[in-house]
One Martini backbone bead per residue (centre of mass of N, CA, C, O) as a GRO file, in nm:
protein
  526
    1MET     BB    1   0.095   0.037   0.024
    2GLN     BB    2   0.056   0.368  -0.042
    3ILE     BB    3   0.219   0.630   0.147
    4HIS     BB    4   0.130   0.951   0.268
    5VAL     BB    5   0.283   1.243   0.406
    6VAL     BB    6   0.138   1.512   0.583
    7ARG     BB    7   0.281   1.824   0.656
    8LEU     BB    8   0.219   2.047   0.932
    9GLN     BB    9   0.233   2.406   0.997
   10LEU     BB   10   0.108   2.484   1.315
   11PRO     BB   11  -0.028   2.667   1.548
   12ASN     BB   12  -0.091   2.588   1.880
   13CYS     BB   13   0.023   2.335   1.975
   14ARG     BB   14   0.074   2.085   2.150
   15PRO     BB   15   0.288   1.939   2.335
   16GLY     BB   16   0.402   1.688   2.121
   17CYS     BB   17   0.255   1.723   1.869
   18PRO     BB   18   0.185   1.596   1.588
   19SER     BB   19   0.264   1.672   1.215
   20ASP     BB   20   0.120   1.403   1.103
   21PHE     BB   21  -0.058   1.218   0.844
   22LEU     BB   22  -0.263   0.980   0.672
   23LEU     BB   23  -0.246   0.854   0.332
   24GLN     BB   24  -0.404   0.694   0.062
   25ARG     BB   25  -0.283   0.855  -0.150
   26LYS     BB   26  -0.587   1.061  -0.172
   27TYR     BB   27  -0.707   0.901   0.088
   28PHE     BB   28  -0.894   0.906   0.363
   29LEU     BB   29  -0.814   0.695   0.648
   30PRO     BB   30  -0.831   0.495   0.891
   31ARG     BB   31  -0.610   0.343   1.098
   32SER     BB   32  -0.720   0.047   1.053
   33LYS     BB   33  -0.607   0.032   0.749
   34PHE     BB   34  -0.339   0.004   0.885
   35SER     BB   35  -0.067  -0.091   1.016
   36SER     BB   36   0.012  -0.158   1.352
   37THR     BB   37   0.335  -0.087   1.309
   38THR     BB   38   0.309   0.190   1.275
   39ARG     BB   39   0.459   0.505   1.392
   40ARG     BB   40   0.222   0.653   1.279
   41ILE     BB   41  -0.045   0.837   1.297
   42GLY     BB   42  -0.358   0.910   1.243
   43TRP     BB   43  -0.585   1.147   1.160
   44LEU     BB   44  -0.765   1.144   1.412
   45ARG     BB   45  -0.558   1.194   1.635
   46PHE     BB   46  -0.444   1.444   1.513
   47MET     BB   47  -0.700   1.621   1.529
   48GLU     BB   48  -0.752   1.580   1.834
   49GLU     BB   49  -0.471   1.696   1.925
   50LEU     BB   50  -0.451   1.967   1.773
   51CYS     BB   51  -0.795   2.050   1.775
   52PRO     BB   52  -1.026   2.000   2.003
   53ALA     BB   53  -1.212   2.249   1.987
   54LEU     BB   54  -1.276   2.231   1.686
   55ALA     BB   55  -1.382   1.943   1.686
   56ALA     BB   56  -1.613   1.986   1.886
   57ALA     BB   57  -1.759   2.210   1.728
   58LEU     BB   58  -1.808   2.045   1.473
   59LEU     BB   59  -1.971   1.811   1.604
   60ALA     BB   60  -2.193   2.008   1.732
   61HIS     BB   61  -2.222   2.130   1.411
   62SER     BB   62  -2.362   1.889   1.192
   63SER     BB   63  -2.570   2.040   1.062
   64SER     BB   64  -2.769   2.149   0.808
   65PRO     BB   65  -2.871   2.372   0.625
   66SER     BB   66  -3.180   2.428   0.504
   67GLU     BB   67  -3.099   2.462   0.204
   68VAL     BB   68  -2.959   2.189   0.172
   69ASP     BB   69  -3.193   2.006   0.254
   70TRP     BB   70  -3.384   2.113   0.039
   71MET     BB   71  -3.217   2.032  -0.208
   72ILE     BB   72  -3.206   1.728  -0.152
   73SER     BB   73  -3.513   1.686  -0.145
   74ARG     BB   74  -3.580   1.797  -0.422
   75TRP     BB   75  -3.416   1.592  -0.577
   76ALA     BB   76  -3.539   1.328  -0.467
   77ASP     BB   77  -3.838   1.389  -0.557
   78SER     BB   78  -3.759   1.430  -0.881
   79GLN     BB   79  -3.492   1.202  -0.922
   80GLY     BB   80  -3.398   1.046  -0.683
   81SER     BB   81  -3.137   0.805  -0.669
   82PRO     BB   82  -2.811   0.801  -0.670
   83ALA     BB   83  -2.512   0.620  -0.720
   84ALA     BB   84  -2.344   0.896  -0.734
   85VAL     BB   85  -2.153   1.144  -0.542
   86VAL     BB   86  -2.026   1.483  -0.595
   87ASP     BB   87  -1.827   1.699  -0.396
   88VAL     BB   88  -1.751   2.031  -0.449
   89GLY     BB   89  -1.561   2.153  -0.239
   90ALA     BB   90  -1.635   2.021   0.054
   91GLY     BB   91  -1.481   2.075   0.300
   92VAL     BB   92  -1.669   2.000   0.596
   93GLY     BB   93  -1.945   1.854   0.466
   94ILE     BB   94  -2.247   1.940   0.426
   95PHE     BB   95  -2.322   1.787   0.163
   96THR     BB   96  -2.208   1.511   0.230
   97THR     BB   97  -2.386   1.441   0.479
   98ALA     BB   98  -2.661   1.483   0.346
   99ALA     BB   99  -2.619   1.265   0.125
  100ALA     BB  100  -2.549   1.020   0.310
  101ARG     BB  101  -2.820   1.019   0.459
  102ARG     BB  102  -3.016   1.002   0.207
  103TRP     BB  103  -2.784   0.799   0.045
  104PRO     BB  104  -2.657   0.508   0.166
  105ALA     BB  105  -2.615   0.350  -0.131
  106ALA     BB  106  -2.406   0.556  -0.206
  107GLN     BB  107  -2.154   0.712  -0.356
  108VAL     BB  108  -1.929   0.944  -0.183
  109TRP     BB  109  -1.750   1.224  -0.317
  110SER     BB  110  -1.490   1.418  -0.160
  111VAL     BB  111  -1.359   1.719  -0.298
  112ASP     BB  112  -1.031   1.856  -0.205
  113VAL     BB  113  -0.734   2.070  -0.156
  114ASN     BB  114  -0.778   2.068   0.163
  115PRO     BB  115  -0.646   1.898   0.433
  116ILE     BB  116  -0.790   2.026   0.672
  117THR     BB  117  -1.092   2.009   0.593
  118LEU     BB  118  -1.079   1.705   0.527
  119GLY     BB  119  -0.997   1.617   0.812
  120LEU     BB  120  -1.250   1.734   0.949
  121LEU     BB  121  -1.445   1.558   0.792
  122ALA     BB  122  -1.341   1.290   0.895
  123LEU     BB  123  -1.409   1.352   1.191
  124ARG     BB  124  -1.717   1.395   1.142
  125VAL     BB  125  -1.783   1.090   0.987
  126HIS     BB  126  -1.645   0.819   1.102
  127ARG     BB  127  -1.896   0.724   1.300
  128SER     BB  128  -2.138   0.725   1.058
  129PHE     BB  129  -1.945   0.646   0.808
  130PRO     BB  130  -1.809   0.478   0.561
  131LEU     BB  131  -1.472   0.446   0.463
  132ARG     BB  132  -1.313   0.468   0.145
  133GLY     BB  133  -1.139   0.361  -0.115
  134SER     BB  134  -1.069   0.361  -0.453
  135ASP     BB  135  -1.071   0.018  -0.455
  136GLU     BB  136  -1.360   0.027  -0.339
  137ASN     BB  137  -1.668  -0.095  -0.297
  138GLY     BB  138  -1.953   0.056  -0.253
  139PRO     BB  139  -2.071   0.221  -0.015
  140GLY     BB  140  -1.969   0.549   0.076
  141LEU     BB  141  -1.684   0.732   0.163
  142ARG     BB  142  -1.471   0.960  -0.033
  143LEU     BB  143  -1.170   1.126   0.051
  144VAL     BB  144  -1.041   1.380  -0.168
  145LEU     BB  145  -0.712   1.493  -0.247
  146ASP     BB  146  -0.798   1.732  -0.493
  147ASP     BB  147  -0.841   1.851  -0.798
  148PHE     BB  148  -1.131   1.863  -0.956
  149ALA     BB  149  -1.054   1.885  -1.256
  150ALA     BB  150  -0.843   1.655  -1.250
  151TRP     BB  151  -1.026   1.432  -1.133
  152MET     BB  152  -1.236   1.424  -1.361
  153GLU     BB  153  -1.050   1.317  -1.590
  154HIS     BB  154  -0.991   1.019  -1.427
  155ALA     BB  155  -1.280   0.946  -1.254
  156TRP     BB  156  -1.570   0.991  -1.368
  157THR     BB  157  -1.607   0.737  -1.568
  158GLY     BB  158  -1.583   0.524  -1.311
  159LEU     BB  159  -1.857   0.585  -1.230
  160PRO     BB  160  -2.162   0.520  -1.173
  161GLU     BB  161  -2.446   0.547  -1.307
  162GLY     BB  162  -2.610   0.811  -1.176
  163ARG     BB  163  -2.492   1.106  -1.138
  164LEU     BB  164  -2.405   1.358  -0.880
  165ILE     BB  165  -2.345   1.701  -0.876
  166LEU     BB  166  -2.247   1.877  -0.578
  167GLY     BB  167  -2.265   2.199  -0.412
  168ASN     BB  168  -2.012   2.465  -0.319
  169PRO     BB  169  -1.831   2.619  -0.505
  170PRO     BB  170  -1.569   2.797  -0.529
  171TYR     BB  171  -1.557   3.182  -0.526
  172THR     BB  172  -1.305   3.256  -0.647
  173ARG     BB  173  -1.107   3.449  -0.812
  174LEU     BB  174  -0.932   3.370  -1.090
  175GLN     BB  175  -0.706   3.601  -1.066
  176LEU     BB  176  -0.579   3.467  -0.789
  177LEU     BB  177  -0.453   3.268  -0.965
  178PRO     BB  178  -0.236   3.116  -1.122
  179ARG     BB  179  -0.191   3.118  -1.452
  180GLU     BB  180  -0.179   2.808  -1.507
  181HIS     BB  181  -0.452   2.754  -1.366
  182ARG     BB  182  -0.633   2.941  -1.525
  183ASP     BB  183  -0.589   2.815  -1.805
  184ARG     BB  184  -0.684   2.529  -1.735
  185LEU     BB  185  -0.973   2.603  -1.640
  186TRP     BB  186  -1.068   2.757  -1.887
  187LYS     BB  187  -1.045   2.513  -2.079
  188ALA     BB  188  -1.242   2.326  -1.915
  189ALA     BB  189  -1.497   2.518  -1.990
  190ALA     BB  190  -1.531   2.520  -2.307
  191GLY     BB  191  -1.629   2.838  -2.361
  192LEU     BB  192  -1.851   2.922  -2.122
  193CYS     BB  193  -1.620   3.124  -2.017
  194GLY     BB  194  -1.466   3.389  -1.921
  195ARG     BB  195  -1.177   3.535  -1.789
  196ARG     BB  196  -1.365   3.672  -1.541
  197ALA     BB  197  -1.437   3.433  -1.400
  198SER     BB  198  -1.534   3.245  -1.161
  199LEU     BB  199  -1.473   2.950  -1.009
  200SER     BB  200  -1.771   2.860  -0.990
  201ALA     BB  201  -1.831   2.889  -1.295
  202ILE     BB  202  -1.619   2.692  -1.394
  203MET     BB  203  -1.723   2.445  -1.235
  204THR     BB  204  -2.000   2.447  -1.367
  205ALA     BB  205  -1.916   2.410  -1.661
  206LEU     BB  206  -1.754   2.138  -1.635
  207SER     BB  207  -1.996   1.983  -1.512
  208VAL     BB  208  -2.207   2.014  -1.735
  209LYS     BB  209  -2.027   1.886  -1.963
  210ALA     BB  210  -2.011   1.592  -1.805
  211LEU     BB  211  -2.295   1.511  -1.854
  212GLY     BB  212  -2.502   1.262  -1.870
  213SER     BB  213  -2.818   1.141  -1.923
  214ARG     BB  214  -2.815   1.026  -1.596
  215ASP     BB  215  -2.727   1.301  -1.500
  216GLY     BB  216  -2.658   1.559  -1.243
  217LEU     BB  217  -2.726   1.889  -1.083
  218CYS     BB  218  -2.640   2.056  -0.747
  219PHE     BB  219  -2.613   2.403  -0.680
  220LEU     BB  220  -2.453   2.652  -0.478
  221LEU     BB  221  -2.462   3.002  -0.574
  222PRO     BB  222  -2.362   3.278  -0.678
  223ALA     BB  223  -2.558   3.519  -0.872
  224GLN     BB  224  -2.375   3.659  -1.094
  225TRP     BB  225  -2.403   3.453  -1.342
  226LEU     BB  226  -2.697   3.551  -1.430
  227GLU     BB  227  -2.551   3.852  -1.557
  228SER     BB  228  -2.277   3.802  -1.653
  229ASP     BB  229  -2.071   3.812  -1.922
  230TYR     BB  230  -1.888   3.555  -1.851
  231ALA     BB  231  -2.184   3.365  -1.857
  232VAL     BB  232  -2.331   3.345  -2.131
  233GLY     BB  233  -2.248   3.060  -2.228
  234LEU     BB  234  -2.364   2.909  -1.984
  235ARG     BB  235  -2.658   2.995  -2.010
  236ASP     BB  236  -2.702   2.893  -2.299
  237TYR     BB  237  -2.639   2.597  -2.238
  238VAL     BB  238  -2.857   2.544  -2.029
  239TRP     BB  239  -3.091   2.623  -2.218
  240SER     BB  240  -3.018   2.390  -2.438
  241LEU     BB  241  -3.122   2.169  -2.220
  242LYS     BB  242  -3.435   2.081  -2.304
  243ARG     BB  243  -3.450   1.770  -2.173
  244ARG     BB  244  -3.392   1.925  -1.907
  245PRO     BB  245  -3.456   2.000  -1.599
  246VAL     BB  246  -3.469   2.341  -1.473
  247GLU     BB  247  -3.359   2.500  -1.163
  248LEU     BB  248  -3.412   2.823  -0.990
  249HIS     BB  249  -3.319   2.928  -0.654
  250LEU     BB  250  -3.376   3.195  -0.443
  251PHE     BB  251  -3.207   3.326  -0.177
  252LYS     BB  252  -3.085   3.469   0.071
  253GLU     BB  253  -2.843   3.717   0.112
  254GLU     BB  254  -2.691   3.588   0.389
  255LEU     BB  255  -2.557   3.310   0.307
  256PHE     BB  256  -2.299   3.476   0.238
  257ASN     BB  257  -2.101   3.609   0.477
  258ASP     BB  258  -1.845   3.726   0.274
  259ALA     BB  259  -2.092   3.841   0.086
  260GLN     BB  260  -2.288   4.068  -0.125
  261VAL     BB  261  -2.490   3.809  -0.215
  262ASP     BB  262  -2.670   3.607  -0.379
  263ALA     BB  263  -2.839   3.291  -0.372
  264VAL     BB  264  -2.830   2.996  -0.594
  265ALA     BB  265  -3.009   2.724  -0.714
  266LEU     BB  266  -2.885   2.463  -0.927
  267MET     BB  267  -3.093   2.242  -1.132
  268ILE     BB  268  -3.006   1.940  -1.318
  269GLY     BB  269  -3.148   1.702  -1.485
  270THR     BB  270  -3.240   1.445  -1.648
  271GLU     BB  271  -3.314   1.306  -1.929
  272GLN     BB  272  -3.591   1.347  -2.149
  273PRO     BB  273  -3.817   1.289  -2.405
  274THR     BB  274  -3.896   1.590  -2.349
  275GLU     BB  275  -3.950   1.903  -2.318
  276GLN     BB  276  -3.835   2.132  -2.070
  277PRO     BB  277  -3.856   2.345  -1.829
  278ILE     BB  278  -3.788   2.657  -1.660
  279LEU     BB  279  -3.728   2.741  -1.318
  280PHE     BB  280  -3.832   3.023  -1.120
  281SER     BB  281  -3.745   3.098  -0.771
  282ARG     BB  282  -3.890   3.212  -0.463
  283PRO     BB  283  -4.017   3.291  -0.183
  284GLY     BB  284  -4.357   3.259  -0.277
  285TRP     BB  285  -4.236   3.215  -0.584
  286SER     BB  286  -4.311   3.130  -0.938
  287LYS     BB  287  -4.178   3.028  -1.271
  288SER     BB  288  -4.227   2.924  -1.611
  289LEU     BB  289  -4.025   2.843  -1.900
  290SER     BB  290  -4.001   2.829  -2.223
  291ARG     BB  291  -3.747   2.701  -2.469
  292GLY     BB  292  -3.838   2.817  -2.760
  293ASN     BB  293  -3.688   3.061  -2.706
  294TYR     BB  294  -3.488   3.291  -2.630
  295PRO     BB  295  -3.272   3.374  -2.410
  296PRO     BB  296  -3.214   3.557  -2.160
  297THR     BB  297  -2.971   3.786  -2.076
  298GLN     BB  298  -3.091   3.822  -1.769
  299TRP     BB  299  -3.176   3.611  -1.506
  300ARG     BB  300  -3.224   3.778  -1.247
  301ARG     BB  301  -3.502   3.916  -1.348
  302GLU     BB  302  -3.681   3.649  -1.340
  303PHE     BB  303  -3.741   3.688  -1.014
  304GLU     BB  304  -3.942   3.902  -1.095
  305ALA     BB  305  -4.266   3.967  -1.109
  306SER     BB  306  -4.181   4.256  -1.226
  307LYS     BB  307  -4.019   4.399  -1.461
  308PRO     BB  308  -3.812   4.641  -1.520
  309THR     BB  309  -3.837   4.931  -1.698
  310ALA     BB  310  -3.697   5.104  -1.914
  311ILE     BB  311  -3.636   5.398  -2.003
  312SER     BB  312  -3.761   5.623  -2.225
  313ILE     BB  313  -3.571   5.659  -2.530
  314PRO     BB  314  -3.529   5.803  -2.805
  315HIS     BB  315  -3.438   5.540  -3.035
  316LEU     BB  316  -3.174   5.416  -2.903
  317GLN     BB  317  -2.888   5.485  -3.072
  318THR     BB  318  -2.726   5.579  -2.826
  319ARG     BB  319  -2.426   5.531  -2.646
  320LEU     BB  320  -2.203   5.587  -2.404
  321GLY     BB  321  -1.959   5.452  -2.569
  322ASP     BB  322  -1.957   5.685  -2.795
  323LEU     BB  323  -1.823   5.905  -2.571
  324LEU     BB  324  -1.714   5.673  -2.375
  325SER     BB  325  -1.466   5.519  -2.178
  326ALA     BB  326  -1.435   5.214  -1.977
  327ARG     BB  327  -1.237   5.135  -1.676
  328ARG     BB  328  -1.038   4.998  -1.474
  329GLY     BB  329  -0.823   5.016  -1.257
  330VAL     BB  330  -0.540   4.936  -1.118
  331ALA     BB  331  -0.382   4.617  -1.098
  332THR     BB  332  -0.130   4.559  -0.873
  333GLY     BB  333  -0.126   4.298  -0.650
  334ALA     BB  334  -0.024   4.532  -0.407
  335ASN     BB  335  -0.158   4.771  -0.232
  336GLU     BB  336   0.027   4.778   0.031
  337PHE     BB  337   0.264   4.896  -0.161
  338PHE     BB  338   0.149   5.109  -0.383
  339VAL     BB  339  -0.032   5.228  -0.161
  340ILE     BB  340   0.031   5.564  -0.028
  341PRO     BB  341   0.021   5.734   0.234
  342GLU     BB  342   0.128   6.028   0.358
  343THR     BB  343   0.238   5.913   0.620
  344SER     BB  344   0.431   5.706   0.477
  345ARG     BB  345   0.589   5.903   0.304
  346LEU     BB  346   0.712   6.067   0.534
  347ALA     BB  347   0.851   5.823   0.677
  348SER     BB  348   1.021   5.720   0.410
  349GLY     BB  349   1.100   5.960   0.193
  350ILE     BB  350   0.940   5.961  -0.059
  351ALA     BB  351   0.928   6.096  -0.351
  352LYS     BB  352   0.697   6.251  -0.558
  353SER     BB  353   0.832   6.155  -0.832
  354ALA     BB  354   0.734   5.840  -0.758
  355LEU     BB  355   0.440   5.962  -0.771
  356ARG     BB  356   0.077   5.942  -0.778
  357PRO     BB  357  -0.214   6.060  -0.768
  358LEU     BB  358  -0.485   5.927  -0.553
  359VAL     BB  359  -0.804   5.775  -0.574
  360ARG     BB  360  -0.961   5.559  -0.345
  361ARG     BB  361  -1.229   5.727  -0.287
  362LEU     BB  362  -1.553   5.906  -0.297
  363ASN     BB  363  -1.603   5.952  -0.020
  364GLY     BB  364  -1.620   6.301   0.058
  365LEU     BB  365  -1.624   6.399  -0.230
  366PRO     BB  366  -1.659   6.598  -0.472
  367ASP     BB  367  -1.756   6.645  -0.810
  368VAL     BB  368  -1.476   6.807  -0.794
  369VAL     BB  369  -1.133   6.724  -0.842
  370THR     BB  370  -0.852   6.866  -0.701
  371GLU     BB  371  -0.551   6.936  -0.575
  372ASP     BB  372  -0.667   7.082  -0.326
  373VAL     BB  373  -0.850   6.856  -0.232
  374LEU     BB  374  -0.629   6.645  -0.182
  375ALA     BB  375  -0.450   6.823   0.011
  376SER     BB  376  -0.697   6.850   0.232
  377GLN     BB  377  -0.654   6.582   0.321
  378PRO     BB  378  -0.588   6.368   0.532
  379ASP     BB  379  -0.306   6.189   0.549
  380GLU     BB  380  -0.467   5.905   0.573
  381GLU     BB  381  -0.646   6.012   0.291
  382HIS     BB  382  -0.374   6.066   0.132
  383TYR     BB  383  -0.290   5.943  -0.186
  384TRP     BB  384  -0.054   5.716  -0.348
  385LEU     BB  385   0.122   5.600  -0.645
  386LEU     BB  386   0.348   5.379  -0.737
  387ALA     BB  387   0.565   5.503  -1.021
  388ILE     BB  388   0.826   5.306  -1.140
  389THR     BB  389   1.150   5.255  -1.248
  390PRO     BB  390   1.468   5.147  -1.252
  391THR     BB  391   1.573   5.437  -1.276
  392HIS     BB  392   1.448   5.549  -1.020
  393LYS     BB  393   1.594   5.358  -0.828
  394GLU     BB  394   1.877   5.478  -0.887
  395GLU     BB  395   1.807   5.786  -0.823
  396LEU     BB  396   1.631   5.673  -0.562
  397LYS     BB  397   1.755   5.538  -0.281
  398GLU     BB  398   1.497   5.513  -0.092
  399LEU     BB  399   1.371   5.272  -0.267
  400ASN     BB  400   1.537   5.022  -0.199
  401GLN     BB  401   1.418   4.958   0.079
  402TYR     BB  402   1.122   4.936  -0.010
  403ILE     BB  403   1.160   4.706  -0.218
  404SER     BB  404   1.293   4.504  -0.028
  405HIS     BB  405   1.051   4.480   0.157
  406GLY     BB  406   0.861   4.360  -0.057
  407GLU     BB  407   1.040   4.107  -0.113
  408ASN     BB  408   1.037   3.996   0.180
  409LEU     BB  409   0.711   3.951   0.142
  410GLY     BB  410   0.671   3.832  -0.165
  411LEU     BB  411   0.542   4.027  -0.387
  412HIS     BB  412   0.708   3.940  -0.651
  413GLN     BB  413   0.532   3.650  -0.656
  414ARG     BB  414   0.294   3.760  -0.750
  415HIS     BB  415   0.120   3.726  -1.036
  416LEU     BB  416   0.108   4.027  -1.128
  417CYS     BB  417   0.403   4.098  -1.064
  418LYS     BB  418   0.544   3.861  -1.218
  419ALA     BB  419   0.435   3.950  -1.512
  420ARG     BB  420   0.634   4.160  -1.502
  421ARG     BB  421   0.934   4.266  -1.585
  422THR     BB  422   0.893   4.471  -1.345
  423TRP     BB  423   0.722   4.432  -1.061
  424TYR     BB  424   0.715   4.767  -0.978
  425ASP     BB  425   0.613   4.851  -1.277
  426LEU     BB  426   0.331   5.081  -1.357
  427THR     BB  427   0.367   5.292  -1.598
  428THR     BB  428   0.188   5.126  -1.824
  429GLU     BB  429  -0.094   5.128  -1.634
  430VAL     BB  430  -0.124   5.411  -1.591
  431PHE     BB  431  -0.406   5.641  -1.559
  432TYR     BB  432  -0.605   5.952  -1.662
  433PRO     BB  433  -0.907   6.034  -1.604
  434ASN     BB  434  -1.191   6.239  -1.632
  435LEU     BB  435  -1.358   6.019  -1.474
  436LEU     BB  436  -1.514   5.904  -1.175
  437MET     BB  437  -1.629   5.569  -1.059
  438GLY     BB  438  -1.858   5.380  -0.886
  439PRO     BB  439  -1.973   5.042  -0.928
  440THR     BB  440  -2.125   5.072  -0.646
  441THR     BB  441  -2.470   5.072  -0.510
  442LYS     BB  442  -2.786   5.179  -0.343
  443LYS     BB  443  -2.843   5.459  -0.514
  444VAL     BB  444  -2.583   5.630  -0.645
  445PHE     BB  445  -2.407   5.700  -0.930
  446ARG     BB  446  -2.099   5.837  -0.941
  447PHE     BB  447  -1.959   6.148  -1.090
  448VAL     BB  448  -1.614   6.250  -1.110
  449GLU     BB  449  -1.414   6.508  -1.158
  450ASN     BB  450  -1.057   6.503  -1.282
  451GLU     BB  451  -0.860   6.780  -1.226
  452ALA     BB  452  -0.602   6.638  -1.077
  453GLY     BB  453  -0.487   6.386  -1.233
  454ALA     BB  454  -0.571   6.119  -1.123
  455THR     BB  455  -0.557   5.803  -1.014
  456LEU     BB  456  -0.637   5.438  -1.000
  457VAL     BB  457  -0.787   5.164  -0.876
  458ASN     BB  458  -0.999   4.864  -0.903
  459ASN     BB  459  -1.248   5.001  -0.728
  460LEU     BB  460  -1.253   5.183  -0.983
  461TYR     BB  461  -1.358   5.394  -1.244
  462GLY     BB  462  -1.251   5.505  -1.570
  463LEU     BB  463  -1.326   5.796  -1.773
  464ARG     BB  464  -1.316   5.873  -2.129
  465TRP     BB  465  -1.308   6.088  -2.366
  466LYS     BB  466  -1.369   6.127  -2.678
  467GLU     BB  467  -1.304   6.249  -2.958
  468ASN     BB  468  -1.475   6.551  -3.038
  469VAL     BB  469  -1.610   6.631  -2.777
  470PRO     BB  470  -1.784   6.871  -2.669
  471GLU     BB  471  -1.805   7.057  -2.389
  472ALA     BB  472  -2.115   7.085  -2.386
  473THR     BB  473  -2.170   6.777  -2.401
  474LYS     BB  474  -2.026   6.695  -2.148
  475SER     BB  475  -2.197   6.862  -1.950
  476GLU     BB  476  -2.477   6.750  -2.029
  477LEU     BB  477  -2.417   6.446  -1.979
  478LEU     BB  478  -2.341   6.468  -1.682
  479THR     BB  479  -2.613   6.573  -1.592
  480TRP     BB  480  -2.773   6.326  -1.689
  481LEU     BB  481  -2.626   6.103  -1.520
  482ARG     BB  482  -2.727   6.253  -1.243
  483SER     BB  483  -2.999   6.197  -1.312
  484GLU     BB  484  -3.280   6.010  -1.295
  485GLU     BB  485  -3.274   5.917  -1.585
  486GLY     BB  486  -2.978   5.819  -1.587
  487GLN     BB  487  -2.993   5.628  -1.341
  488THR     BB  488  -3.206   5.441  -1.462
  489ALA     BB  489  -3.038   5.347  -1.703
  490ILE     BB  490  -2.811   5.222  -1.533
  491ARG     BB  491  -2.977   5.027  -1.357
  492GLY     BB  492  -3.075   4.859  -1.612
  493HIS     BB  493  -2.746   4.748  -1.635
  494ALA     BB  494  -2.742   4.634  -1.365
  495ARG     BB  495  -2.657   4.431  -1.086
  496THR     BB  496  -2.741   4.216  -0.827
  497GLN     BB  497  -2.575   4.141  -0.516
  498GLY     BB  498  -2.719   4.233  -0.256
  499ALA     BB  499  -2.864   4.418  -0.018
  500GLY     BB  500  -2.924   4.640  -0.257
  501LEU     BB  501  -2.680   4.596  -0.443
  502LEU     BB  502  -2.517   4.757  -0.711
  503LYS     BB  503  -2.366   4.654  -1.034
  504ILE     BB  504  -2.136   4.776  -1.287
  505GLU     BB  505  -1.995   4.720  -1.581
  506PRO     BB  506  -1.811   4.860  -1.822
  507ARG     BB  507  -1.970   4.744  -2.069
  508ALA     BB  508  -2.251   4.810  -1.960
  509LEU     BB  509  -2.207   5.114  -1.945
  510GLU     BB  510  -2.157   5.153  -2.256
  511ARG     BB  511  -2.468   5.040  -2.316
  512VAL     BB  512  -2.602   5.283  -2.230
  513PRO     BB  513  -2.865   5.466  -2.307
  514ILE     BB  514  -2.894   5.774  -2.491
  515PRO     BB  515  -2.988   6.054  -2.599
  516ASP     BB  516  -2.988   6.182  -2.933
  517ARG     BB  517  -2.876   6.474  -2.854
  518PHE     BB  518  -2.567   6.347  -2.837
  519MET     BB  519  -2.550   6.385  -3.130
  520LEU     BB  520  -2.364   6.450  -3.427
  521GLN     BB  521  -2.513   6.520  -3.707
  522GLY     BB  522  -2.661   6.226  -3.683
  523GLU     BB  523  -2.393   6.105  -3.552
  524THR     BB  524  -2.203   5.890  -3.407
  525LEU     BB  525  -1.955   5.893  -3.199
  526ILE     BB  526  -1.597   5.774  -3.241
   0.00000   0.00000   0.00000
């Protein structure tokens, strides 16, 4: 038997606590599965010795949230019992345990890349459910330490037919992963997601593509994919599965504690002989749509009893993007290094010639930002962006210590920094927009004139006027954007994040229709 030892360096261990535990290949198994002569302890004693308080708390709170139990029951009532269940990004196993309780005759595969959470899951379930290895048949749990996309490539086809993929896929931003992992996952999505997709959308895409005729899917997801541009291909593909029943159920906004987003359950059933409807529901309300027509462009609005109508603008021939271009601010990859408050600048002695004025947030700023406005901000709210080349580093000796400090923190190894020729050189990425805009709001999307020539990082959008737009048109359009009519038009292209928060993407902003009085001589400005 091949044994792997996973060594963990964790703080606050008991004196003499062991720092390794056992896996057979990539599968967590109880100590009884190993030779009694082994001198290393098994995972169970390791977890009990390492973190008894955490283990006790986990075992004391082993029940599933009501949404998960509801999803499992809904699936069982409409689709029956699967032969095999795969929990994507199983974590501590909320979906795993719910599935194992509901379908004791099924194989349940819990896949996660994190050995800590998978070890805690093993501790949670070992007394209640049989744990199996990869080469064992029959029902029970298989706890798999692996990357889900890679595991699907070699293991999925070996599972018994009648498979169900379920869970709450990780919703990390894909941009936070190393480039080689991003490229691999994006390719696995087979063209259903754009490059800006979240990891949960990528996992959904590759799972949907893997379904056989007797397989199904049951995911709890952040709701952004229902209206984001990066998931248009995914939505269209789900819509095209016309012989499969599809259900989308919107849950309460607070379900994801660390994000202000709605949660939606996506259920895709097995293939049927005839065309099936798609169901949209939320507590106390539901509707079914026939898929004979084209799919809606933004599915989030399908959950509203009456869809908001966009404001009537004559002709709708001109778009905001005909007069303005919109883009996110600089993605530095290490804001704690590149964004420097005036207090830190004074303490470090960094010359202003190495810095660019930065607007960090719009709260508290007037509608027109000048150099005097920025200079009047308290030192802790007066920000700069480090924008230097290797030449600056040689000319300004005080930068050497600052850059060395960043390298000692490992910032030069972060994927955005590492992708640059010189990791600290932002000079080709910095830009100076005419207008600044906050992409999220609960009330009003603000447009701030940037007379200070400040730059911004990617929590804000920068807007630039296109060439040949007259000053009078600029002024009139800005007034319109701030008006109720303009705000209504913008809200019509924004998406709902949850808790009443709206967000608009740069491309969606450029598609906002504007009155045709902003056209020059009957032609759209280019």
